[in-house]
PDB file of C-alpha atoms in Angstrom:
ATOM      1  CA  UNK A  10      -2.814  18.034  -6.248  1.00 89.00           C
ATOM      2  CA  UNK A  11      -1.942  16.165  -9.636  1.00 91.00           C
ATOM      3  CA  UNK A  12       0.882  14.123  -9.658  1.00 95.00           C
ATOM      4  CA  UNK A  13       4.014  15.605 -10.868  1.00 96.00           C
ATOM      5  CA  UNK A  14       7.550  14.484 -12.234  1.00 97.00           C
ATOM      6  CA  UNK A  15      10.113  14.104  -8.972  1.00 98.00           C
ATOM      7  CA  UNK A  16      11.941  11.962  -6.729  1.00 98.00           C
ATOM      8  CA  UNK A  17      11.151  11.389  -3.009  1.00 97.00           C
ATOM      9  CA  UNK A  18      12.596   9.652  -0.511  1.00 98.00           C
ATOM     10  CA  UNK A  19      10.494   6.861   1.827  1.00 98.00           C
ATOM     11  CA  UNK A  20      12.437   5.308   3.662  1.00 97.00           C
ATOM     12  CA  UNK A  21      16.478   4.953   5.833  1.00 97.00           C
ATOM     13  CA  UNK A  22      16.819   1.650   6.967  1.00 97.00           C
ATOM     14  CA  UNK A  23      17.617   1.650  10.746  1.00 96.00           C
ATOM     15  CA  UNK A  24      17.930  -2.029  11.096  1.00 94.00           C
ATOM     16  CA  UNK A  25      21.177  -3.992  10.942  1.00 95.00           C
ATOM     17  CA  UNK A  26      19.339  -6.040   8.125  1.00 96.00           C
ATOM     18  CA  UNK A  27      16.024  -6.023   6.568  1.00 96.00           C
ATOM     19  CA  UNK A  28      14.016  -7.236   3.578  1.00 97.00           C
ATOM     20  CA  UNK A  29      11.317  -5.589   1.106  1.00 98.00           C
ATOM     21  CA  UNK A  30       8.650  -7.207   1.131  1.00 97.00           C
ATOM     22  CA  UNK A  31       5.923  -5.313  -1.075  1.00 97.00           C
ATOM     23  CA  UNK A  32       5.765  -1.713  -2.894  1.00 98.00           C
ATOM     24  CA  UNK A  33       2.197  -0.474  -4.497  1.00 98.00           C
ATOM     25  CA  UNK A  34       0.793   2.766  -5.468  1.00 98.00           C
ATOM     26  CA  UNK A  35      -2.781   4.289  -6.417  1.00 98.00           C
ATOM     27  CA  UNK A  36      -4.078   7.452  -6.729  1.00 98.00           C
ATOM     28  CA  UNK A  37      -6.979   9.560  -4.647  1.00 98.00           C
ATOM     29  CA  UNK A  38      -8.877  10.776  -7.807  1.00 98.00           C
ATOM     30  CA  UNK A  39      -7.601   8.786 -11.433  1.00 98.00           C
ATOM     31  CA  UNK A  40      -5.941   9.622 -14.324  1.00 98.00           C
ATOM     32  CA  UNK A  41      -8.240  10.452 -17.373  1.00 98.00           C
ATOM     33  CA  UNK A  42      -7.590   9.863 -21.087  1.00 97.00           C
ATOM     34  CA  UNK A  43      -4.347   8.857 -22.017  1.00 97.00           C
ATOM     35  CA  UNK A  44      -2.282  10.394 -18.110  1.00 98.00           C
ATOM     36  CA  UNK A  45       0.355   8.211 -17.004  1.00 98.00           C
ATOM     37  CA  UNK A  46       2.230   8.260 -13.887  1.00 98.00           C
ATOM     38  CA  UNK A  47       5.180   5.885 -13.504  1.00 98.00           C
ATOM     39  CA  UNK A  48       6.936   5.197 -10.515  1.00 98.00           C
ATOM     40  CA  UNK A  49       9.971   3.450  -9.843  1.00 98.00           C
ATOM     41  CA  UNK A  50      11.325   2.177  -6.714  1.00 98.00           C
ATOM     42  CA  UNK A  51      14.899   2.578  -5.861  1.00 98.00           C
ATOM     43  CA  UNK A  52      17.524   2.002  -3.305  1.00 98.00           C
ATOM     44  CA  UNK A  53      20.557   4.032  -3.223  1.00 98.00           C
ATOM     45  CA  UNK A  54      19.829   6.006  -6.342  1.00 98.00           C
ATOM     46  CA  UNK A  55      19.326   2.483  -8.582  1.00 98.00           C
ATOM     47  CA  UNK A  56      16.096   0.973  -9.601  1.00 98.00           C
ATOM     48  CA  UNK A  57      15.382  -2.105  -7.871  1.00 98.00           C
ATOM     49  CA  UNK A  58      11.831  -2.990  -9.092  1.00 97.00           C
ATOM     50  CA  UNK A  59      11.835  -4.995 -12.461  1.00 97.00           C
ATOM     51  CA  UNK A  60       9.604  -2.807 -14.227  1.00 97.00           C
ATOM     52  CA  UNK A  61       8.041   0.434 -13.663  1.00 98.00           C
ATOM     53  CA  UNK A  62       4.905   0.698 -11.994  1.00 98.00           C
ATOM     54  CA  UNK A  63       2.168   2.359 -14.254  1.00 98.00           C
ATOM     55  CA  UNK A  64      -0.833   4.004 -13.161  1.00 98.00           C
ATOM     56  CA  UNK A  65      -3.219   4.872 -16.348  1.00 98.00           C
ATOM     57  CA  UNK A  66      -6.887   5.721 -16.649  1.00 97.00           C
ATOM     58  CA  UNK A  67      -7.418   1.613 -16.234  1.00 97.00           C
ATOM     59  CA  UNK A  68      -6.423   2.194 -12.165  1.00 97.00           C
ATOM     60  CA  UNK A  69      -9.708   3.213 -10.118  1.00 98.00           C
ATOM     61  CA  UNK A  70      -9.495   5.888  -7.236  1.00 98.00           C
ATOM     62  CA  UNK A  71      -7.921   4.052  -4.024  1.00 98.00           C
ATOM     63  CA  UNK A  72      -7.129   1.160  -6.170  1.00 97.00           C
ATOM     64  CA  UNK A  73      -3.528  -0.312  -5.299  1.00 98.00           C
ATOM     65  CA  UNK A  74      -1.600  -1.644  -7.829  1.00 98.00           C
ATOM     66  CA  UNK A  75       1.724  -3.377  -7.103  1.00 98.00           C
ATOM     67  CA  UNK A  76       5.417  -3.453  -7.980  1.00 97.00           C
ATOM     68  CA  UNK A  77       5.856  -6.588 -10.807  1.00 95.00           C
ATOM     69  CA  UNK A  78       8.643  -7.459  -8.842  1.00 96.00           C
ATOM     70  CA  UNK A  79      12.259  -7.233  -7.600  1.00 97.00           C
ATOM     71  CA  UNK A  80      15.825  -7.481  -8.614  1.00 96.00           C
ATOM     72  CA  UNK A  81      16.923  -6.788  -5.096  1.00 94.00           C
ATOM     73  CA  UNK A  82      14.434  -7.401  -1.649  1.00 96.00           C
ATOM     74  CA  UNK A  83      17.507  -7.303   0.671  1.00 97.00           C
ATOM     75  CA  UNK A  84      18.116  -4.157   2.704  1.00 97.00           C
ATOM     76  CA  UNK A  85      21.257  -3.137   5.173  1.00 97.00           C
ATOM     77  CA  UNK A  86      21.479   0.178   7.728  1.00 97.00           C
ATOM     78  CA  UNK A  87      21.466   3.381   5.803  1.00 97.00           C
ATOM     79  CA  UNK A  88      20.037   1.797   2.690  1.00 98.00           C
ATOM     80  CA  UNK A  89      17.982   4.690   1.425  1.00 98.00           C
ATOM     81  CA  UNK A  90      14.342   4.049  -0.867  1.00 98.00           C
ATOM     82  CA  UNK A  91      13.641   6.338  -3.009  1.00 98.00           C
ATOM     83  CA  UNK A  92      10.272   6.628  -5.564  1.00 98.00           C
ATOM     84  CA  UNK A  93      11.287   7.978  -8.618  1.00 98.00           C
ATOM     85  CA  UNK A  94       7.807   9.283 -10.464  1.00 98.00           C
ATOM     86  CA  UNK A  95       7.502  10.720 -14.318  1.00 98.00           C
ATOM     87  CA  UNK A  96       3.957  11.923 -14.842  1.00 98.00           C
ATOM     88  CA  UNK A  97       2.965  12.308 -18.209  1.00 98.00           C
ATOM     89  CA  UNK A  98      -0.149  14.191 -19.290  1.00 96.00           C
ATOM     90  CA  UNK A  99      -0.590  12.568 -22.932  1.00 94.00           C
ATOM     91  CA  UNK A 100      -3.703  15.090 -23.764  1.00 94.00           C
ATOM     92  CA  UNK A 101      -5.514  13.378 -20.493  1.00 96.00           C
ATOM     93  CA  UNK A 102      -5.695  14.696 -17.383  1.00 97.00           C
ATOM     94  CA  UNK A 103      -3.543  13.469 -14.260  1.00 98.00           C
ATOM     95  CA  UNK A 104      -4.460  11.789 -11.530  1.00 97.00           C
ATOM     96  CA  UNK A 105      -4.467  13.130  -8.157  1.00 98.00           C
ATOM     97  CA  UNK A 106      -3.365  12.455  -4.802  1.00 98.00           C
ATOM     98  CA  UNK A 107      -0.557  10.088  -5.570  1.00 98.00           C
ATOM     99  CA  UNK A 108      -0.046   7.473  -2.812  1.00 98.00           C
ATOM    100  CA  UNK A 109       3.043   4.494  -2.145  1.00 98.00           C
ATOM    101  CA  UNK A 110       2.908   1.709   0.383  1.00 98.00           C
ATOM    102  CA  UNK A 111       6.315   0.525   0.728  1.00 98.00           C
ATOM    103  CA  UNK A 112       6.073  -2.908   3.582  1.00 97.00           C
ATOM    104  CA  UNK A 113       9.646  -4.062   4.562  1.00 96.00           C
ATOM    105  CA  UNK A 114      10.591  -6.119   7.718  1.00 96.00           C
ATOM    106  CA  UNK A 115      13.988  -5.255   9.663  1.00 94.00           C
ATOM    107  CA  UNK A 116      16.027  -6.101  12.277  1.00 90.00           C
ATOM    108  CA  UNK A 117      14.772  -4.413  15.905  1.00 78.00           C
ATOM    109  CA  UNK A 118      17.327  -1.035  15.943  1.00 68.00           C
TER     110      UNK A 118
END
């Protein structure tokens, strides 16, 4: 399936505390021409990544790229993650099969 404009939530945090530790992306078949998907990572509705993640035609199949960075890593009970993904055609073609790894260590529940 292409990738497509929406928001999906990852992740609740059970744990008392926690901590983000790394966010990527890639995509099962790539993007082709001038596609774009951008993703941003957010907790509780606001983006915490610094920058958006872009995958272009430049990304290979099963190629991860990661998040540039954070503005916030640290995560409480109920915090909720949320990618937020605009896909943009451009005259390309899409890539398919979006994928995000989202590694975070908490507290045991």
């Amino acid at each position: 399936m292409a990738a497509v404009t929406e928001r999906r939530v990852i992740k609740v945090v059970k744990g008392a505390t926690g901590t983000i530790v790394n966010f990527r992306a890639g995509v099962v078949v790539a993007n082709v021409g001038a596609a774009t998907i951008s993703i941003r990572l957010k907790k509780n509705g606001t983006n915490i990544d610094t920058a958006a993640l872009v995958l272009d035609s430049g990304n290979a199949a099963f190629a991860l790229e990661a998040a540039a960075g954070f503005t916030s890593t640290s995560l409480v009970a109920n915090d909720v993650l949320e990618v937020d993904i605009t896909a943009a055609a451009g005259g390309g073609t899409l890539g398919q099969g979006l994928f995000c790894e989202l590694t975070a260590r908490e507290d045991a529940v």
